[in-house]
Backbone as numpy.savetxt, mean C-alpha at the origin, in Angstrom:
# Nx Ny Nz CAx CAy CAz Cx Cy Cz
0.68 -1.88 -24.34 -0.51 -2.45 -24.95 -0.67 -3.90 -24.51
-1.88 -4.28 -24.10 -2.21 -5.66 -23.73 -3.11 -6.23 -24.81
-2.72 -7.38 -25.36 -3.48 -8.03 -26.43 -4.18 -9.27 -25.88
-5.46 -9.40 -26.17 -6.23 -10.58 -25.78 -6.54 -11.40 -27.03
-6.08 -12.66 -27.01 -6.28 -13.55 -28.16 -7.21 -14.70 -27.78
-7.92 -15.19 -28.74 -8.80 -16.34 -28.54 -7.96 -17.59 -28.27
-8.40 -18.35 -27.28 -7.74 -19.61 -27.01 -8.16 -20.70 -27.97
-9.12 -20.42 -28.83 -9.62 -21.41 -29.80 -8.88 -21.31 -31.12
-8.83 -20.10 -31.70 -8.23 -19.97 -33.02 -7.15 -18.89 -33.10
-6.81 -18.29 -31.95 -5.76 -17.28 -31.94 -6.16 -15.92 -32.45
-7.44 -15.71 -32.73 -7.89 -14.43 -33.25 -7.73 -13.33 -32.19
-7.37 -12.15 -32.62 -7.25 -11.01 -31.72 -8.64 -10.55 -31.29
-8.90 -10.57 -30.00 -10.22 -10.21 -29.49 -10.27 -8.79 -28.94
-9.17 -8.29 -28.40 -9.21 -6.96 -27.78 -7.81 -6.41 -27.64
-7.72 -5.07 -27.67 -6.50 -4.34 -27.36 -6.79 -3.45 -26.16
-5.96 -3.55 -25.13 -6.17 -2.79 -23.90 -4.98 -1.91 -23.63
-5.24 -0.71 -23.14 -4.18 0.20 -22.75 -3.52 -0.32 -21.48
-2.25 -0.65 -21.54 -1.58 -1.29 -20.40 -1.50 -0.36 -19.19
-1.36 0.95 -19.43 -1.29 1.88 -18.30 -2.59 1.88 -17.51
-3.72 1.80 -18.21 -5.02 1.75 -17.52 -5.18 0.46 -16.75
-4.80 -0.65 -17.36 -4.90 -1.95 -16.69 -4.03 -1.96 -15.44
-2.81 -1.44 -15.55 -1.90 -1.41 -14.41 -2.45 -0.53 -13.29
-3.00 0.62 -13.64 -3.56 1.52 -12.63 -4.71 0.85 -11.88
-5.61 0.18 -12.62 -6.72 -0.50 -11.97 -6.22 -1.64 -11.09
-5.28 -2.42 -11.60 -4.78 -3.54 -10.80 -4.13 -3.05 -9.50
-3.25 -2.05 -9.62 -2.53 -1.56 -8.45 -3.47 -0.88 -7.46
-4.34 -0.02 -7.98 -5.23 0.72 -7.09 -6.21 -0.18 -6.36
-6.80 -1.13 -7.07 -7.80 -2.00 -6.43 -7.13 -3.05 -5.54
-5.94 -3.50 -5.92 -5.20 -4.41 -5.03 -4.84 -3.71 -3.73
-4.46 -2.44 -3.83 -4.15 -1.67 -2.62 -5.40 -1.47 -1.76
-6.55 -1.25 -2.39 -7.80 -1.11 -1.63 -8.12 -2.39 -0.88
-7.98 -3.53 -1.55 -8.24 -4.81 -0.89 -7.21 -5.06 0.20
-5.95 -4.72 -0.07 -4.91 -4.88 0.93 -5.07 -3.96 2.12
-5.81 -2.88 1.94 -6.15 -2.00 3.06 -7.32 -2.56 3.85
-8.34 -2.99 3.14 -9.58 -3.45 3.77 -9.37 -4.67 4.65
-8.64 -5.66 4.17 -8.54 -6.92 4.90 -7.79 -6.80 6.23
-6.57 -6.18 6.27 -5.91 -6.05 7.56 -6.62 -5.10 8.51
-7.37 -4.13 7.97 -8.00 -3.11 8.82 -9.36 -3.54 9.34
-9.84 -4.73 8.98 -11.17 -5.15 9.43 -11.14 -6.59 9.88
-12.06 -6.97 10.77 -13.03 -6.09 11.41 -12.36 -5.34 12.55
-12.96 -4.28 12.98 -12.38 -3.52 14.07 -12.75 -2.06 14.00
-12.08 -1.24 14.83 -12.44 0.18 14.92 -12.14 0.97 13.66
-11.32 0.41 12.74 -11.04 1.16 11.51 -12.25 1.23 10.59
-13.27 0.34 10.81 -14.47 0.39 9.97 -15.20 1.70 10.24
-15.45 2.46 9.20 -16.08 3.76 9.35 -15.11 4.85 9.72
-13.80 4.54 9.71 -12.80 5.51 10.11 -12.63 6.58 9.06
-12.12 7.73 9.49 -11.71 8.77 8.57 -10.58 8.23 7.69
-10.68 8.49 6.39 -9.67 8.06 5.43 -8.87 9.27 4.97
-7.56 9.13 4.94 -6.70 10.21 4.47 -5.94 9.79 3.24
-5.80 10.70 2.30 -5.08 10.45 1.05 -3.92 11.44 0.95
-2.73 10.91 0.73 -1.55 11.74 0.49 -1.06 11.41 -0.92
-1.28 12.33 -1.83 -1.00 12.10 -3.24 -2.30 11.86 -3.99
-2.79 12.86 -4.69 -4.13 12.82 -5.28 -4.08 12.50 -6.77
-3.42 11.39 -7.11 -3.32 10.99 -8.50 -4.25 9.84 -8.84
-3.96 9.17 -9.97 -4.82 8.10 -10.46 -4.87 6.91 -9.50
-3.73 6.56 -8.90 -3.72 5.43 -7.99 -4.60 5.69 -6.76
-4.48 6.87 -6.20 -5.29 7.21 -5.03 -6.77 7.21 -5.38
-7.10 7.68 -6.58 -8.49 7.70 -7.02 -9.09 6.29 -6.98
-8.37 5.32 -7.52 -8.87 3.95 -7.55 -8.83 3.31 -6.17
-7.86 3.68 -5.35 -7.80 3.15 -3.99 -9.03 3.59 -3.20
-9.38 4.86 -3.30 -10.55 5.37 -2.58 -11.83 4.73 -3.09
-11.98 4.65 -4.41 -13.19 4.05 -4.98 -13.31 2.59 -4.56
-12.21 1.87 -4.60 -12.24 0.48 -4.21 -12.53 0.29 -2.74
-11.88 1.11 -1.90 -12.07 0.98 -0.45 -13.51 1.29 -0.06
-14.11 2.30 -0.67 -15.51 2.62 -0.35 -16.47 1.54 -0.82
-16.09 0.78 -1.83 -16.91 -0.34 -2.27 -16.84 -1.48 -1.26
-15.68 -1.64 -0.63 -15.45 -2.77 0.26 -15.94 -2.52 1.69
-15.97 -1.27 2.13 -16.30 -0.99 3.54 -16.93 0.38 3.70
-17.55 0.56 4.83 -18.08 1.86 5.20 -16.92 2.75 5.65
-16.79 3.92 5.05 -15.71 4.84 5.37 -16.27 6.13 5.94
-15.48 6.78 6.77 -15.86 8.07 7.31 -15.43 9.19 6.39
-15.22 10.39 6.93 -14.81 11.53 6.12 -13.49 11.27 5.38
-13.30 11.97 4.27 -12.10 11.84 3.46 -11.28 13.12 3.53
-10.00 12.98 3.88 -9.06 14.10 3.90 -8.05 13.92 2.78
-7.69 15.01 2.10 -6.84 14.92 0.92 -5.70 15.93 1.01
-4.49 15.46 0.70 -3.36 16.38 0.57 -2.58 16.00 -0.68
-2.15 17.02 -1.41 -1.27 16.83 -2.56 -0.33 18.02 -2.64
0.84 17.78 -3.24 1.82 18.86 -3.41 1.23 20.00 -4.20
0.29 19.68 -5.11 -0.37 20.70 -5.93 -1.78 20.93 -5.39
-2.03 22.08 -4.76 -3.33 22.32 -4.13 -4.51 22.18 -5.08
-4.33 22.57 -6.34 -5.45 22.48 -7.27 -5.82 21.03 -7.56
-4.84 20.16 -7.58 -5.12 18.74 -7.80 -5.81 18.14 -6.57
-5.38 18.56 -5.39 -6.04 18.10 -4.17 -7.49 18.56 -4.14
-7.74 19.80 -4.55 -9.10 20.34 -4.53 -9.99 19.59 -5.52
-9.45 19.27 -6.70 -10.25 18.54 -7.69 -10.55 17.13 -7.19
-9.57 16.49 -6.57 -9.78 15.15 -6.02 -10.84 15.17 -4.93
-10.73 16.15 -4.03 -11.70 16.27 -2.95 -13.10 16.51 -3.49
-13.22 17.31 -4.53 -14.54 17.58 -5.12 -15.14 16.32 -5.73
-14.30 15.51 -6.39 -14.80 14.27 -7.01 -15.27 13.27 -5.98
-14.63 13.26 -4.81 -14.89 12.22 -3.83 -15.54 12.75 -2.55
-16.05 13.97 -2.59 -16.73 14.55 -1.43 -15.80 14.56 -0.21
-14.58 15.07 -0.43 -13.60 15.12 0.65 -13.25 16.54 1.03
-12.25 16.66 1.90 -11.80 17.96 2.38 -10.28 18.05 2.22
-9.79 19.18 1.73 -8.37 19.39 1.54 -7.73 19.82 2.85
-6.56 19.23 3.17 -5.76 19.66 4.31 -4.38 20.06 3.81
-3.62 20.73 4.65 -2.44 21.45 4.17 -1.14 20.66 4.22
-1.13 19.47 4.83 0.14 18.75 4.95 -0.11 17.26 5.18
0.89 16.41 4.91 0.76 14.99 5.25 0.51 14.77 6.74
1.13 15.60 7.56 0.94 15.46 9.01 -0.50 15.74 9.41
-1.13 16.68 8.73 -2.54 16.97 9.03 -3.43 15.79 8.65
-3.08 15.09 7.58 -3.82 13.88 7.21 -3.68 12.84 8.31
-2.42 12.55 8.69 -2.17 11.50 9.67 -2.75 11.82 11.04
-2.87 13.10 11.36 -3.39 13.48 12.68 -4.85 13.13 12.84
-5.60 13.06 11.73 -7.04 12.85 11.81 -7.50 11.50 11.27
-6.76 10.90 10.37 -7.23 9.71 9.65 -6.86 8.43 10.37
-7.81 7.50 10.42 -7.51 6.17 10.95 -6.89 5.29 9.89
-7.20 5.56 8.63 -6.62 4.86 7.49 -5.96 5.90 6.60
-4.67 5.72 6.31 -3.92 6.67 5.51 -3.41 5.96 4.26
-3.75 6.51 3.09 -3.33 5.97 1.80 -2.27 6.89 1.22
-1.06 6.38 1.04 0.03 7.17 0.49 0.32 6.68 -0.93
0.13 7.54 -1.91 0.33 7.18 -3.32 1.02 8.34 -4.01
2.30 8.48 -3.76 3.06 9.60 -4.31 4.35 9.10 -4.96
5.00 9.98 -5.68 6.32 9.68 -6.26 7.43 10.36 -5.46
7.15 10.69 -4.20 8.13 11.38 -3.37 9.38 10.52 -3.17
10.54 11.16 -3.22 11.81 10.48 -2.95 12.23 10.65 -1.50
11.47 11.37 -0.71 11.79 11.58 0.71 10.59 11.20 1.57
10.81 10.80 2.82 9.70 10.41 3.69 8.73 11.55 3.93
7.44 11.23 3.90 6.40 12.23 4.13 5.84 12.14 5.54
5.94 10.99 6.16 5.50 10.80 7.54 6.61 10.16 8.35
6.65 10.50 9.62 7.63 9.94 10.54 6.90 9.32 11.73
7.66 8.64 12.58 7.07 7.93 13.71 6.20 8.86 14.56
6.66 10.07 14.78 5.92 11.00 15.63 4.58 11.41 15.02
4.41 11.18 13.73 3.15 11.54 13.06 2.09 10.46 13.16
2.47 9.27 13.64 1.55 8.14 13.68 1.06 7.88 15.09
0.08 6.97 15.22 -0.46 6.65 16.54 -0.94 5.20 16.55
-1.13 4.62 17.74 -1.60 3.24 17.83 -2.95 3.06 17.14
-3.11 1.91 16.46 -4.36 1.59 15.81 -4.52 2.16 14.42
-3.53 2.91 13.96 -3.62 3.54 12.65 -3.15 2.57 11.57
-3.79 2.64 10.40 -3.42 1.78 9.27 -2.85 2.65 8.16
-1.67 2.25 7.64 -1.04 2.95 6.53 -0.91 2.00 5.35
-1.31 2.44 4.17 -1.06 1.70 2.94 -0.17 2.55 2.05
0.95 1.99 1.60 1.88 2.72 0.74 2.11 1.94 -0.54
2.46 2.64 -1.60 2.89 2.01 -2.84 4.41 1.90 -2.82
4.93 0.73 -3.15 6.35 0.47 -3.02 7.19 1.11 -4.12
8.51 0.95 -3.97 9.45 1.49 -4.96 9.26 0.75 -6.28
9.00 1.49 -7.36 8.69 0.86 -8.64 9.46 1.46 -9.81
10.44 2.31 -9.53 11.22 2.90 -10.62 12.51 3.45 -10.06
13.53 3.70 -10.92 14.80 4.26 -10.44 14.58 5.56 -9.67
15.35 5.71 -8.58 15.22 6.91 -7.76 14.38 6.68 -6.52
13.54 5.62 -6.54 12.77 5.26 -5.36 13.47 4.09 -4.67
13.30 3.99 -3.36 13.90 2.87 -2.65 13.11 2.59 -1.39
13.17 1.33 -0.95 12.55 0.96 0.31 13.52 1.24 1.45
12.99 1.55 2.62 13.79 1.76 3.82 13.25 0.83 4.90
13.63 -0.47 4.85 12.96 -1.47 5.68 13.05 -1.21 7.17
14.19 -0.73 7.66 14.28 -0.50 9.11 13.35 0.62 9.55
13.16 1.63 8.72 12.23 2.70 9.07 10.80 2.18 9.04
10.50 1.26 8.11 9.17 0.67 8.07 8.90 -0.10 9.35
9.86 -0.91 9.78 9.68 -1.71 11.00 9.53 -0.81 12.22
10.25 0.29 12.24 10.15 1.22 13.37 8.75 1.82 13.49
7.97 1.82 12.40 6.63 2.39 12.44 5.59 1.45 13.04
6.00 0.23 13.41 5.03 -0.75 13.92 5.03 -0.80 15.44
3.83 -0.81 16.01 3.69 -1.09 17.43 3.78 -2.59 17.67
4.04 -3.03 18.90 4.02 -4.46 19.21 2.70 -5.10 18.77
2.81 -6.19 18.03 1.62 -6.85 17.49 1.15 -6.26 16.19
1.73 -5.15 15.76 1.35 -4.52 14.49 1.67 -5.43 13.32
0.84 -5.35 12.29 0.93 -6.24 11.14 1.56 -5.52 9.95
2.48 -6.20 9.30 3.14 -5.68 8.09 2.89 -6.65 6.96
2.36 -6.15 5.83 2.09 -6.98 4.66 2.78 -6.35 3.45
3.66 -7.11 2.79 4.35 -6.64 1.59 4.09 -7.62 0.47
3.51 -7.14 -0.62 3.12 -8.06 -1.68 3.99 -7.92 -2.92
3.69 -8.73 -3.91 4.29 -8.66 -5.24 5.73 -9.14 -5.26
6.04 -10.17 -4.47 7.32 -10.85 -4.60 7.16 -12.02 -5.57
8.26 -12.45 -6.15 8.27 -13.64 -7.00 8.65 -14.84 -6.16
7.82 -15.87 -6.08 8.14 -17.04 -5.24 9.51 -17.62 -5.59
10.23 -18.02 -4.56 11.57 -18.59 -4.74 11.65 -19.93 -4.03
12.13 -20.99 -4.70 12.29 -22.28 -4.04 13.57 -22.36 -3.21
14.40 -21.32 -3.27 15.71 -21.34 -2.63 15.70 -20.63 -1.28
16.68 -20.95 -0.47 16.95 -20.17 0.74 18.44 -19.90 0.81
18.83 -18.64 0.96 17.95 -17.46 1.03 17.19 -17.24 -0.28
16.05 -16.52 -0.21 15.24 -16.32 -1.42 16.01 -15.55 -2.48
15.74 -15.90 -3.73 16.43 -15.26 -4.85 15.43 -14.65 -5.82
15.89 -13.63 -6.52 15.12 -13.02 -7.60 16.07 -12.74 -8.75
15.76 -13.29 -9.91 16.60 -13.16 -11.10 18.03 -13.61 -10.82
18.16 -14.69 -10.06 19.45 -15.31 -9.82 20.25 -14.75 -8.66
19.82 -13.61 -8.11 20.55 -12.97 -7.01 19.74 -13.05 -5.73
20.43 -13.04 -4.60 19.74 -13.04 -3.31 18.86 -11.81 -3.19
17.61 -12.01 -2.80 16.67 -10.91 -2.61 16.85 -10.38 -1.19
17.73 -9.42 -1.05 18.11 -8.94 0.28 16.96 -8.23 0.99
16.11 -7.53 0.25 14.98 -6.85 0.89 14.03 -7.87 1.52
13.67 -8.90 0.76 12.77 -9.93 1.29 13.44 -10.66 2.47
14.72 -10.98 2.32 15.45 -11.67 3.38 15.50 -10.83 4.65
15.64 -9.52 4.49 15.69 -8.62 5.65 14.42 -8.74 6.50
13.27 -8.71 5.84 12.01 -8.81 6.57 11.80 -10.20 7.16
12.17 -11.24 6.42 11.91 -12.61 6.88 12.80 -13.01 8.06
13.95 -12.38 8.22 14.88 -12.77 9.27 15.08 -11.70 10.34
14.33 -10.60 10.25 14.54 -9.50 11.19 14.18 -9.94 12.62
15.04 -9.67 13.62 14.78 -10.13 14.98 13.56 -9.50 15.64
13.07 -8.39 15.12 11.90 -7.75 15.70 10.58 -8.23 15.10
10.66 -9.15 14.12 9.46 -9.60 13.42 9.28 -11.11 13.52
8.02 -11.54 13.63 7.62 -12.91 13.32 7.08 -12.88 11.91
7.82 -13.43 10.95 7.50 -13.24 9.54 7.45 -14.55 8.79
6.60 -14.58 7.77 6.54 -15.72 6.87 6.19 -15.22 5.47
6.43 -16.07 4.49 6.07 -15.75 3.11 4.95 -16.68 2.67
3.90 -16.10 2.08 2.74 -16.89 1.65 2.53 -16.73 0.16
2.11 -17.81 -0.48 1.84 -17.79 -1.92 0.46 -17.19 -2.14
0.39 -16.14 -2.95 -0.90 -15.49 -3.23 -1.46 -15.89 -4.59
-0.59 -16.16 -5.54 -0.95 -16.75 -6.83 0.20 -17.69 -7.20
0.06 -18.49 -8.25 1.19 -19.34 -8.63 2.47 -18.58 -8.93
2.35 -17.30 -9.29 3.52 -16.51 -9.68 3.79 -15.33 -8.75
3.14 -15.27 -7.60 3.31 -14.11 -6.73 3.20 -14.55 -5.27
3.91 -13.83 -4.41 3.87 -14.13 -2.99 3.90 -12.84 -2.19
3.64 -12.97 -0.90 3.64 -11.81 0.00 4.35 -12.19 1.29
4.99 -11.21 1.89 5.57 -11.37 3.23 4.59 -10.80 4.24
4.24 -11.61 5.22 3.34 -11.18 6.29 4.11 -11.29 7.60
4.14 -10.19 8.35 4.95 -10.17 9.57 4.23 -9.41 10.67
4.52 -9.77 11.91 4.00 -9.06 13.08 5.18 -8.62 13.94
5.08 -7.42 14.48 6.15 -6.90 15.34 6.10 -7.57 16.69
7.25 -8.03 17.17 7.27 -8.77 18.43 7.89 -8.02 19.59
8.57 -6.87 19.32 9.26 -6.22 20.43 8.49 -4.98 20.89
9.15 -4.11 21.61 8.48 -2.96 22.21 8.67 -1.69 21.40
8.75 -1.80 20.08 8.84 -0.63 19.22 7.54 0.13 19.21
7.50 1.19 18.44 6.30 2.01 18.34 5.92 2.20 16.88
4.63 2.35 16.61 4.18 2.60 15.26 2.75 2.18 15.06
2.22 2.28 13.83 0.82 1.98 13.55 0.49 0.52 13.73
-0.79 0.22 13.79 -1.24 -1.14 13.96 -1.06 -1.96 12.71
-1.03 -1.35 11.56 -0.88 -2.11 10.32 -0.28 -1.25 9.23
0.55 -1.90 8.42 1.12 -1.27 7.24 0.94 -2.21 6.07
0.53 -1.70 4.93 0.45 -2.51 3.72 1.25 -1.83 2.64
1.90 -2.61 1.82 2.68 -2.06 0.72 2.54 -2.96 -0.50
């Protein structure tokens, strides 16, 4: 529950469902994080693919279509009936696998609770943009080296929602933030950390070597 109080007299002005607020914030932030790295360029008007047809994907698609012109929408979900309902709401088409999404879509939105990888390097191609939702609960984890392997030379990687740290190496809750440090010091990346709000930061990196992978990844 989110409570809104008056700054004048402390009176309670509103009660908001925190799950709804979180879904809107995450979904629309992901849409903006997709739009900005993917434009301007050939991704404008590109086919959009969705892997995971839940609430987050719903808001990502709605937000992205508000921000840019999009082409056809492809949808895949572990549950075919959920994929069909999502496609009907958004005038999309259901496909049978994550690989089928990646084969056709210039922009791929991954919003699932999968504990195993759904796409691999061989499923991607130059110029493709992937937006993923990061690990947010026990049982999920980031695989930074696999993420870096998905980038082509010059490909852009954006990771948001870090807590700014005045220390080096960066710390979170008193301990070294090894995930952030890994990206900032990786020999295959030119990376920096930028302040996005007074309480939040993002790592922005470009691939510098001869690896292979999509043109952009957002998380």
